[in-house]
Amino acid sequence: RITKHRVETHNIRIDHFGFLEDGTFKQRYLVNNEHWDQKGGPILFYTGNEGDITWFCNNTGFMWDVAEDLGAMLVFAEHRYYGESLPFGQDSYSDTKHLNYLTSEQALADFAVLIRELKRKVLGAQESPVIAIGGSYGGMLSAWLRMKYPNVVVGALAASAPIWQFPDMVPCGDFYKIVTQDFARSGLNCDVNIRRSWKAIDNISATDDGLQWLSGEFSLCSPLKKTDLDGFKAWLQETWVNLAMVDYPYEANFLQPLPRWPIQVVCKHLSFDPSSVSDYQLLGGISEAARVYYNYTGNCPCLNTSSTATGNLGFIGWYYQACTEMVMPLCTDGVQDMFEPQDWNFQAFSDECNSLFGVRPRADWAATVYGGLDIASHSNIIFSNGGLDPWSSGGVTRNISDSVVAIVIPDGAHHLDLRYNNEYDPHTVLSARIQEVEYFKLWITQARKLQIPG
C-alpha cells in the first residue's frame, strides 16, 4: 500500500566520532502525525535498513495499523548511504575513502541525533516517549539503539533481527537447515529434488548442447557458458533462500510479486519420484519453480541470473557492511540441508572483500561493540522471530530477562509481524502483534512515571 507521509530532511554530521571530517549531509526521513496526540503522544521510530526508506515505510503496515490506538507519531528514518541519504552525493560509493563512514555505529548516532532534534523542534514532542522499531538489519539497529542510547528510546521492537548471526555465536549451518525445512514441509519430495538438482545441472552442463538446453529451459536473458555455472547455482540457491524469507500467507510484493504460501506453489513443480525422475525432467521442474519467484505476473520475458531481489535494496552498500562489521558466517553440508556442501571460510571471504573494496572484515568487532550473547543487562527489547524465517537461526528466540523478551511466530516468515494486518494472517501473528502493543503501552506508562517535572 502507498502510505501518506511528509518527506523531510535534516543536516547531519558525516562523522559523529572524529573531528577531522567536519562536513554534513541531508538525511531523509518520513513523518505521519495524523493520529498523534500532540500533548506528548509517543513516537514510533523506524530505524531504516539497507535500502530506500519509502519502500520500508510502505512495507511496515503494523506501525500504521497501531498509530491510532497509541496516539502515535510515525517517523521512518533513512539509513546513511541508502536511498537519498548519501553523505557524499554521487561520490558516496566512488571509493573506500568515501565509504568509510558507512557503519552501524554512525547510523545509530544519526538516529539518536534525529530523535533529539525532533523532540526539540516539534511542538508537543518534548515529553514524547520514543519506541524504536525495525525489521531484519533494521531490527538489529532498533535493538542496538535501545542498548546504546537508552536515554533516547524507551524500548525497541526488533523483528527478525539476527543479532547473533556472528562468528562463534550460533552454528553457521542452522540458517540453511531452516530453508530446507520450509521446503520439506511444503510438498512431497520438494527438498529431496532440490538437493538432487545440483548434480543434474553438472550432468547436463557437461556438453554444449546441454548448456544450450539449460539456457532455453530457464529462459535466461543471456546464454550460459561453462564459466557461469557457479553463478547459476548461486542464483538458484539465493532464490530458494528468498522464498523462505517471504513465505507469507497471502499474495505479497516484498522482494518480488508472489502468490500466497509461495513455497507450496513452488513445490507443486517438484513432487517427482526421486528414484525415477530424469535430469531433464527434474530441471524442467526446477525452471517452473524458479518462474514462480521471478515471473508470477507473467510479464518477465527472460530471467536474469544477476538479479534476485528488488532494486529497492542497496546491494553494494550491504556488501561493504558485510565486508567490514556485519560478518555473518553461513555454511552448508548437503546432508541436513538441500544445498551443495560449502564450508565457512573466513580467509577466502576476507580476501574477496580486500579485492573488492580494499578492506578486511573485523570478525569479532560486532561481539565487542554490541555484546554478543551477553545482553541480559539491557531492558525493554522485544525480539520477534518467525519459525519459517531462516534468519531466526541468528535471532533471540528465548526470554533473556523480564524485559528483554522473545516472541516466536511459528508460521511466520521474515518480519511478518511488521506487515499490515491481513485476513489470511495466522492467529499466531495476530497475537504477537497484540503482545507487542501491550509492551509498548507498558513502556510508555513507565516512561511517563519517570519523567521529572520541570
Short mmCIF file of C-alpha atoms in Angstrom, two decimals:
data_model
loop_
_atom_site.label_atom_id
_atom_site.label_comp_id
_atom_site.label_asym_id
_atom_site.label_seq_id
_atom_site.Cartn_x
_atom_site.Cartn_y
_atom_site.Cartn_z
CA ARG A 1 0.00 0.00 0.00
CA ILE A 2 1.07 3.55 -0.61
CA THR A 3 1.17 5.48 2.66
CA LYS A 4 0.52 9.14 3.37
CA HIS A 5 3.60 10.78 4.77
CA ARG A 6 5.61 14.01 4.68
CA VAL A 7 9.14 13.79 3.35
CA GLU A 8 11.61 15.79 5.45
CA THR A 9 15.40 16.13 5.52
CA HIS A 10 17.81 17.49 8.08
CA ASN A 11 21.54 18.14 8.14
CA ILE A 12 23.57 15.52 9.98
CA ARG A 13 27.29 15.09 10.54
CA ILE A 14 29.18 12.79 8.20
CA ASP A 15 31.37 11.68 11.13
CA HIS A 16 29.97 11.64 14.68
CA PHE A 17 33.09 10.15 16.24
CA GLY A 18 36.01 12.12 14.83
CA PHE A 19 36.71 15.80 14.38
CA LEU A 20 38.71 15.97 11.16
CA GLU A 21 35.81 15.35 8.73
CA ASP A 22 33.56 18.28 9.56
CA GLY A 23 31.04 18.00 6.71
CA THR A 24 27.29 17.35 6.89
CA PHE A 25 24.75 15.73 4.57
CA LYS A 26 20.98 15.64 4.22
CA GLN A 27 19.37 12.62 5.88
CA ARG A 28 15.85 11.87 4.65
CA TYR A 29 13.03 10.85 6.95
CA LEU A 30 9.28 10.38 6.54
CA VAL A 31 6.69 11.60 9.05
CA ASN A 32 3.00 10.97 9.66
CA ASN A 33 1.29 12.68 12.60
CA GLU A 34 -2.33 12.16 11.55
CA HIS A 35 -3.15 10.25 14.78
CA TRP A 36 -0.54 11.85 17.03
CA ASP A 37 -1.66 13.14 20.40
CA GLN A 38 0.21 16.46 20.43
CA LYS A 39 0.37 16.55 24.22
CA GLY A 40 3.33 14.19 24.46
CA GLY A 41 1.93 11.25 22.48
CA PRO A 42 4.52 8.55 21.69
CA ILE A 43 6.75 8.48 18.62
CA LEU A 44 7.20 5.16 16.79
CA PHE A 45 10.59 5.48 15.12
CA TYR A 46 11.53 3.08 12.32
CA THR A 47 15.30 2.51 12.16
CA GLY A 48 15.90 2.32 8.41
CA ASN A 49 17.82 -0.56 6.89
CA GLU A 50 19.88 -1.14 3.78
CA GLY A 51 17.56 0.44 1.21
CA ASP A 52 15.17 3.17 0.19
CA ILE A 53 13.14 4.28 3.22
CA THR A 54 9.91 4.75 1.22
CA TRP A 55 9.89 1.03 0.44
CA PHE A 56 10.30 0.09 4.12
CA CYS A 57 7.64 2.62 5.07
CA ASN A 58 5.14 1.03 2.66
CA ASN A 59 6.01 -2.49 3.90
CA THR A 60 5.70 -1.73 7.64
CA GLY A 61 1.91 -1.67 7.93
CA PHE A 62 2.00 -2.67 11.60
CA MET A 63 3.07 0.86 12.55
CA TRP A 64 0.22 2.37 10.51
CA ASP A 65 -2.26 -0.13 11.99
CA VAL A 66 -1.41 0.73 15.63
CA ALA A 67 -0.82 4.50 15.32
CA GLU A 68 -4.39 5.49 16.16
CA ASP A 69 -4.68 3.21 19.21
CA LEU A 70 -1.43 4.63 20.62
CA GLY A 71 -1.96 8.25 19.52
CA ALA A 72 1.47 7.95 17.93
CA MET A 73 3.54 9.96 15.50
CA LEU A 74 5.28 7.77 12.93
CA VAL A 75 8.82 8.52 11.79
CA PHE A 76 10.76 6.44 9.25
CA ALA A 77 14.44 7.40 9.18
CA GLU A 78 16.61 6.51 6.21
CA HIS A 79 19.96 4.80 6.83
CA ARG A 80 23.01 6.73 5.65
CA TYR A 81 24.36 5.65 2.22
CA TYR A 82 20.96 4.27 1.11
CA GLY A 83 18.05 5.74 -0.81
CA GLU A 84 18.63 9.51 -1.00
CA SER A 85 20.69 9.90 2.21
CA LEU A 86 24.11 9.97 0.57
CA PRO A 87 26.92 11.60 2.61
CA PHE A 88 28.96 12.48 -0.48
CA GLY A 89 26.17 12.59 -3.08
CA GLN A 90 27.11 10.75 -6.28
CA ASP A 91 30.64 10.16 -4.92
CA SER A 92 29.45 8.21 -1.85
CA TYR A 93 30.29 4.85 -3.46
CA SER A 94 33.23 6.04 -5.54
CA ASP A 95 35.95 4.52 -3.35
CA THR A 96 36.73 3.14 0.10
CA LYS A 97 37.67 6.59 1.41
CA HIS A 98 34.12 7.81 0.73
CA LEU A 99 32.57 4.57 2.04
CA ASN A 100 34.48 4.85 5.30
CA TYR A 101 31.54 6.38 7.20
CA LEU A 102 29.12 3.56 6.31
CA THR A 103 28.94 1.81 9.69
CA SER A 104 26.15 0.74 12.01
CA GLU A 105 27.60 2.93 14.78
CA GLN A 106 27.38 6.06 12.60
CA ALA A 107 23.82 5.10 11.59
CA LEU A 108 22.74 4.67 15.23
CA ALA A 109 24.23 8.07 16.06
CA ASP A 110 22.26 9.56 13.12
CA PHE A 111 19.05 8.13 14.59
CA ALA A 112 19.83 9.36 18.12
CA VAL A 113 20.63 12.88 16.89
CA LEU A 114 17.48 12.98 14.73
CA ILE A 115 15.25 11.90 17.64
CA ARG A 116 16.72 14.56 19.94
CA GLU A 117 16.28 17.16 17.21
CA LEU A 118 12.63 16.19 16.60
CA LYS A 119 11.85 16.38 20.31
CA ARG A 120 13.45 19.81 20.48
CA LYS A 121 11.86 21.13 17.29
CA VAL A 122 8.32 19.68 17.20
CA LEU A 123 5.84 21.44 19.46
CA GLY A 124 4.40 18.96 21.98
CA ALA A 125 7.08 16.29 21.41
CA GLN A 126 9.43 17.28 24.25
CA GLU A 127 7.90 14.68 26.61
CA SER A 128 7.10 12.09 23.92
CA PRO A 129 8.41 8.59 24.69
CA VAL A 130 10.13 7.14 21.59
CA ILE A 131 9.96 3.45 20.67
CA ALA A 132 12.40 2.10 18.06
CA ILE A 133 11.01 -0.40 15.56
CA GLY A 134 12.85 -2.25 12.81
CA GLY A 135 12.97 -5.48 10.84
CA SER A 136 15.92 -7.62 9.74
CA TYR A 137 19.09 -5.42 9.79
CA GLY A 138 16.74 -2.57 10.79
CA GLY A 139 15.64 -4.75 13.73
CA MET A 140 19.26 -5.22 14.76
CA LEU A 141 19.59 -1.44 14.68
CA SER A 142 16.44 -0.89 16.77
CA ALA A 143 17.71 -3.29 19.46
CA TRP A 144 21.17 -1.73 19.38
CA LEU A 145 19.66 1.78 19.54
CA ARG A 146 17.95 0.83 22.81
CA MET A 147 21.18 -0.74 24.10
CA LYS A 148 23.45 2.17 23.16
CA TYR A 149 21.06 5.12 23.62
CA PRO A 150 18.59 4.18 26.38
CA ASN A 151 18.32 7.92 27.08
CA VAL A 152 16.80 8.41 23.61
CA VAL A 153 14.41 5.45 23.15
CA VAL A 154 12.31 3.86 25.93
CA GLY A 155 12.16 0.47 24.22
CA ALA A 156 12.60 -1.41 20.95
CA LEU A 157 10.83 -3.95 18.78
CA ALA A 158 13.48 -5.90 16.87
CA ALA A 159 11.65 -8.08 14.34
CA SER A 160 13.57 -10.92 12.65
CA ALA A 161 16.82 -9.39 13.86
CA PRO A 162 19.74 -11.86 13.61
CA ILE A 163 21.89 -10.15 16.26
CA TRP A 164 23.63 -13.48 16.97
CA GLN A 165 24.47 -14.46 13.37
CA PHE A 166 28.09 -13.51 14.03
CA PRO A 167 31.23 -15.66 14.36
CA ASP A 168 31.20 -18.23 17.21
CA MET A 169 27.69 -17.35 18.41
CA VAL A 170 25.44 -19.80 16.51
CA PRO A 171 26.22 -22.77 14.21
CA CYS A 172 26.80 -21.49 10.66
CA GLY A 173 24.63 -24.27 9.17
CA ASP A 174 21.38 -23.52 11.01
CA PHE A 175 20.27 -20.88 8.50
CA TYR A 176 20.19 -23.28 5.54
CA LYS A 177 18.64 -26.04 7.68
CA ILE A 178 15.60 -23.80 8.22
CA VAL A 179 15.37 -23.01 4.48
CA THR A 180 15.38 -26.75 3.81
CA GLN A 181 12.73 -27.49 6.47
CA ASP A 182 10.43 -24.90 4.85
CA PHE A 183 10.62 -26.76 1.53
CA ALA A 184 10.39 -30.21 3.16
CA ARG A 185 7.13 -29.30 4.90
CA SER A 186 5.62 -27.60 1.84
CA GLY A 187 5.41 -30.54 -0.55
CA LEU A 188 6.33 -34.21 -1.02
CA ASN A 189 9.95 -34.74 -2.15
CA CYS A 190 10.41 -30.98 -2.61
CA ASP A 191 13.68 -30.64 -0.66
CA VAL A 192 14.95 -34.02 -1.94
CA ASN A 193 14.54 -32.94 -5.56
CA ILE A 194 16.24 -29.58 -4.99
CA ARG A 195 19.14 -31.45 -3.33
CA ARG A 196 19.37 -33.67 -6.45
CA SER A 197 19.19 -30.74 -8.87
CA TRP A 198 22.80 -29.60 -8.36
CA LYS A 199 24.19 -32.89 -9.73
CA ALA A 200 21.65 -32.77 -12.57
CA ILE A 201 22.96 -29.31 -13.51
CA ASP A 202 26.53 -30.69 -13.54
CA ASN A 203 25.48 -33.65 -15.72
CA ILE A 204 23.56 -31.64 -18.30
CA SER A 205 26.02 -28.75 -18.49
CA ALA A 206 28.85 -31.14 -19.36
CA THR A 207 28.03 -30.70 -23.07
CA ASP A 208 27.47 -27.56 -25.18
CA ASP A 209 24.05 -28.90 -26.20
CA GLY A 210 23.16 -29.35 -22.53
CA LEU A 211 24.23 -25.77 -21.72
CA GLN A 212 22.08 -24.51 -24.59
CA TRP A 213 19.12 -26.59 -23.35
CA LEU A 214 19.51 -25.20 -19.81
CA SER A 215 19.60 -21.60 -21.09
CA GLY A 216 16.43 -22.21 -23.11
CA GLU A 217 14.61 -24.16 -20.41
CA PHE A 218 15.19 -21.39 -17.85
CA SER A 219 14.50 -18.61 -20.44
CA LEU A 220 17.76 -16.95 -19.39
CA CYS A 221 18.41 -13.42 -20.68
CA SER A 222 21.97 -14.37 -21.61
CA PRO A 223 23.02 -17.93 -22.56
CA LEU A 224 25.05 -19.94 -20.03
CA LYS A 225 28.74 -20.57 -20.56
CA LYS A 226 30.73 -23.23 -18.68
CA THR A 227 32.28 -20.46 -16.54
CA ASP A 228 28.80 -19.27 -15.47
CA LEU A 229 27.75 -22.47 -13.70
CA ASP A 230 28.81 -21.49 -10.18
CA GLY A 231 26.97 -18.20 -10.61
CA PHE A 232 23.89 -20.01 -11.96
CA LYS A 233 23.81 -22.35 -8.95
CA ALA A 234 24.33 -19.44 -6.54
CA TRP A 235 21.40 -17.64 -8.21
CA LEU A 236 19.15 -20.68 -7.68
CA GLN A 237 20.34 -21.08 -4.09
CA GLU A 238 19.54 -17.45 -3.35
CA THR A 239 16.12 -17.89 -4.99
CA TRP A 240 15.23 -20.70 -2.55
CA VAL A 241 16.53 -18.63 0.38
CA ASN A 242 14.48 -15.59 -0.65
CA LEU A 243 11.36 -17.74 -0.98
CA ALA A 244 11.91 -18.97 2.59
CA MET A 245 12.19 -15.39 3.81
CA VAL A 246 8.96 -14.25 2.11
CA ASP A 247 6.81 -17.36 2.56
CA TYR A 248 3.82 -15.20 3.50
CA PRO A 249 0.23 -16.48 3.87
CA TYR A 250 -1.13 -14.07 1.24
CA GLU A 251 -0.13 -12.56 -2.10
CA ALA A 252 2.65 -10.05 -1.45
CA ASN A 253 5.23 -7.98 -3.26
CA PHE A 254 8.16 -7.58 -0.86
CA LEU A 255 11.18 -8.93 -2.78
CA GLN A 256 9.10 -9.98 -5.80
CA PRO A 257 5.34 -10.26 -6.61
CA LEU A 258 4.37 -13.71 -5.25
CA PRO A 259 1.35 -15.95 -4.64
CA ARG A 260 0.17 -16.83 -1.13
CA TRP A 261 2.32 -19.50 0.58
CA PRO A 262 4.73 -19.35 -2.40
CA ILE A 263 6.84 -22.35 -1.35
CA GLN A 264 3.76 -24.62 -1.58
CA VAL A 265 3.25 -23.34 -5.14
CA VAL A 266 6.95 -23.93 -5.93
CA CYS A 267 6.81 -27.46 -4.52
CA LYS A 268 3.91 -28.43 -6.82
CA HIS A 269 6.53 -28.40 -9.61
CA LEU A 270 8.96 -30.59 -7.62
CA SER A 271 6.96 -33.61 -6.49
CA PHE A 272 8.74 -36.12 -8.77
CA ASP A 273 9.65 -39.59 -7.54
CA PRO A 274 13.39 -39.06 -6.90
CA SER A 275 14.23 -42.66 -7.81
CA SER A 276 12.89 -42.41 -11.38
CA VAL A 277 12.99 -38.76 -12.46
CA SER A 278 15.42 -37.91 -15.28
CA ASP A 279 17.82 -34.97 -15.05
CA TYR A 280 15.90 -33.19 -17.81
CA GLN A 281 12.52 -33.70 -16.13
CA LEU A 282 13.92 -32.58 -12.78
CA LEU A 283 15.46 -29.37 -14.17
CA GLY A 284 12.25 -28.70 -16.11
CA GLY A 285 10.51 -28.69 -12.71
CA ILE A 286 13.23 -26.50 -11.18
CA SER A 287 12.78 -23.96 -14.00
CA GLU A 288 8.99 -23.86 -13.42
CA ALA A 289 9.66 -23.46 -9.68
CA ALA A 290 12.06 -20.55 -10.33
CA ARG A 291 9.41 -18.88 -12.51
CA VAL A 292 7.02 -18.80 -9.54
CA TYR A 293 9.52 -16.42 -7.91
CA TYR A 294 10.70 -14.45 -10.95
CA ASN A 295 7.65 -14.42 -13.21
CA TYR A 296 4.46 -14.84 -11.15
CA THR A 297 2.98 -11.85 -13.01
CA GLY A 298 3.85 -13.36 -16.42
CA ASN A 299 5.40 -10.03 -17.51
CA CYS A 300 9.02 -11.15 -17.45
CA PRO A 301 10.34 -12.01 -20.96
CA CYS A 302 13.51 -13.66 -19.63
CA LEU A 303 15.23 -14.48 -16.33
CA ASN A 304 18.31 -12.52 -15.31
CA THR A 305 20.72 -14.57 -13.20
CA SER A 306 22.48 -11.45 -11.90
CA SER A 307 19.40 -10.29 -10.01
CA THR A 308 17.40 -11.99 -7.25
CA ALA A 309 15.55 -9.26 -5.37
CA THR A 310 14.02 -5.84 -5.54
CA GLY A 311 16.03 -2.85 -6.71
CA ASN A 312 14.98 -1.04 -3.51
CA LEU A 313 17.79 -2.70 -1.56
CA GLY A 314 21.30 -1.25 -1.71
CA PHE A 315 23.36 -4.30 -2.65
CA ILE A 316 26.83 -2.71 -2.85
CA GLY A 317 26.37 -0.85 0.43
CA TRP A 318 25.31 -4.00 2.26
CA TYR A 319 28.22 -5.95 0.73
CA TYR A 320 30.59 -3.29 2.07
CA GLN A 321 28.98 -3.56 5.52
CA ALA A 322 29.36 -7.36 5.43
CA CYS A 323 32.99 -6.82 4.44
CA THR A 324 33.67 -4.63 7.49
CA GLU A 325 31.46 -5.20 10.57
CA MET A 326 28.48 -7.39 9.56
CA VAL A 327 30.39 -10.67 9.28
CA MET A 328 27.68 -13.37 9.25
CA PRO A 329 29.04 -16.91 8.76
CA LEU A 330 26.79 -19.26 6.75
CA CYS A 331 27.65 -22.80 5.65
CA THR A 332 26.03 -25.91 4.14
CA ASP A 333 26.73 -29.64 4.40
CA GLY A 334 24.37 -31.16 1.79
CA VAL A 335 23.03 -33.61 4.39
CA GLN A 336 20.99 -31.57 6.86
CA ASP A 337 20.24 -29.07 4.12
CA MET A 338 19.40 -29.29 0.39
CA PHE A 339 22.45 -27.42 -0.90
CA GLU A 340 25.93 -28.34 -2.11
CA PRO A 341 28.41 -28.56 0.78
CA GLN A 342 30.23 -25.30 1.40
CA ASP A 343 32.31 -24.50 4.48
CA TRP A 344 32.53 -21.06 6.02
CA ASN A 345 35.97 -19.81 5.00
CA PHE A 346 36.75 -16.51 6.71
CA GLN A 347 40.11 -16.09 4.96
CA ALA A 348 38.58 -16.51 1.50
CA PHE A 349 35.82 -14.05 2.42
CA SER A 350 38.39 -11.55 3.73
CA ASP A 351 40.42 -11.87 0.52
CA GLU A 352 37.31 -11.28 -1.59
CA CYS A 353 36.49 -8.14 0.45
CA ASN A 354 40.04 -6.92 0.07
CA SER A 355 39.99 -7.30 -3.70
CA LEU A 356 36.58 -5.62 -3.99
CA PHE A 357 36.90 -2.74 -1.55
CA GLY A 358 40.48 -2.75 -0.27
CA VAL A 359 39.22 -3.50 3.26
CA ARG A 360 39.25 -6.56 5.51
CA PRO A 361 36.41 -7.56 7.84
CA ARG A 362 36.79 -7.43 11.63
CA ALA A 363 35.22 -10.72 12.64
CA ASP A 364 34.98 -10.05 16.38
CA TRP A 365 34.04 -6.39 16.42
CA ALA A 366 30.24 -6.86 16.48
CA ALA A 367 30.53 -9.02 19.62
CA THR A 368 32.68 -6.38 21.31
CA VAL A 369 30.59 -3.37 20.42
CA TYR A 370 27.10 -4.90 20.77
CA GLY A 371 27.57 -7.51 23.47
CA GLY A 372 27.24 -10.77 21.59
CA LEU A 373 25.29 -13.36 23.56
CA ASP A 374 25.63 -11.34 26.75
CA ILE A 375 22.71 -8.89 26.58
CA ALA A 376 20.99 -9.55 29.92
CA SER A 377 21.95 -6.14 31.34
CA HIS A 378 19.66 -4.36 28.84
CA SER A 379 15.92 -3.74 29.15
CA ASN A 380 12.73 -3.11 27.17
CA ILE A 381 13.56 -5.01 23.98
CA ILE A 382 11.21 -7.39 22.16
CA PHE A 383 12.86 -9.84 19.77
CA SER A 384 10.24 -11.35 17.46
CA ASN A 385 11.09 -14.19 15.09
CA GLY A 386 9.20 -16.34 12.61
CA GLY A 387 9.63 -20.11 12.65
CA LEU A 388 9.74 -20.17 8.82
CA ASP A 389 12.38 -17.44 8.61
CA PRO A 390 15.94 -18.70 8.09
CA TRP A 391 17.26 -15.58 9.85
CA SER A 392 15.68 -16.80 13.09
CA SER A 393 18.79 -19.02 13.31
CA GLY A 394 20.70 -15.96 14.50
CA GLY A 395 17.81 -14.41 16.39
CA VAL A 396 16.94 -14.28 20.09
CA THR A 397 14.19 -16.89 20.47
CA ARG A 398 14.06 -17.21 24.27
CA ASN A 399 13.45 -14.68 27.03
CA ILE A 400 16.68 -13.23 28.38
CA SER A 401 15.08 -11.36 31.31
CA ASP A 402 11.72 -9.93 32.35
CA SER A 403 12.07 -7.08 29.89
CA VAL A 404 14.34 -8.49 27.16
CA VAL A 405 11.78 -10.88 25.72
CA ALA A 406 11.29 -13.17 22.74
CA ILE A 407 8.10 -13.67 20.75
CA VAL A 408 8.16 -16.62 18.35
CA ILE A 409 5.63 -16.83 15.50
CA PRO A 410 5.78 -20.49 14.37
CA ASP A 411 4.13 -19.94 10.96
CA GLY A 412 5.67 -16.52 10.30
CA ALA A 413 8.34 -15.74 7.72
CA HIS A 414 10.67 -12.70 7.69
CA HIS A 415 9.17 -9.97 9.98
CA LEU A 416 5.57 -10.93 9.13
CA ASP A 417 4.52 -9.13 12.32
CA LEU A 418 5.65 -5.77 10.90
CA ARG A 419 3.33 -6.09 7.89
CA TYR A 420 -0.27 -4.84 7.65
CA ASN A 421 -2.99 -6.94 9.27
CA ASN A 422 -4.40 -9.27 6.64
CA GLU A 423 -7.43 -11.58 6.53
CA TYR A 424 -5.10 -14.53 5.82
CA ASP A 425 -2.80 -13.85 8.79
CA PRO A 426 -2.31 -16.89 11.05
CA HIS A 427 -3.60 -16.35 14.60
CA THR A 428 -0.02 -16.62 15.92
CA VAL A 429 0.98 -13.35 14.23
CA LEU A 430 -2.20 -11.58 15.35
CA SER A 431 -1.48 -12.50 18.96
CA ALA A 432 2.20 -11.48 18.53
CA ARG A 433 1.11 -8.01 17.41
CA ILE A 434 -1.27 -7.71 20.38
CA GLN A 435 1.57 -8.64 22.76
CA GLU A 436 3.91 -6.13 21.09
CA VAL A 437 1.40 -3.29 21.55
CA GLU A 438 0.87 -4.29 25.21
CA TYR A 439 4.63 -3.97 25.80
CA PHE A 440 4.62 -0.58 24.03
CA LYS A 441 1.87 0.66 26.36
CA LEU A 442 3.78 -0.63 29.39
CA TRP A 443 6.98 1.17 28.29
CA ILE A 444 5.05 4.39 27.63
CA THR A 445 3.46 4.23 31.10
CA GLN A 446 6.84 3.55 32.73
CA ALA A 447 8.45 6.44 30.84
CA ARG A 448 5.72 8.87 31.95
CA LYS A 449 6.19 7.86 35.58
CA LEU A 450 9.91 8.52 35.32
CA GLN A 451 9.53 11.96 33.77
CA ILE A 452 10.95 14.63 36.03
CA PRO A 453 8.70 17.67 36.35
CA GLY A 454 10.17 20.93 35.06
#
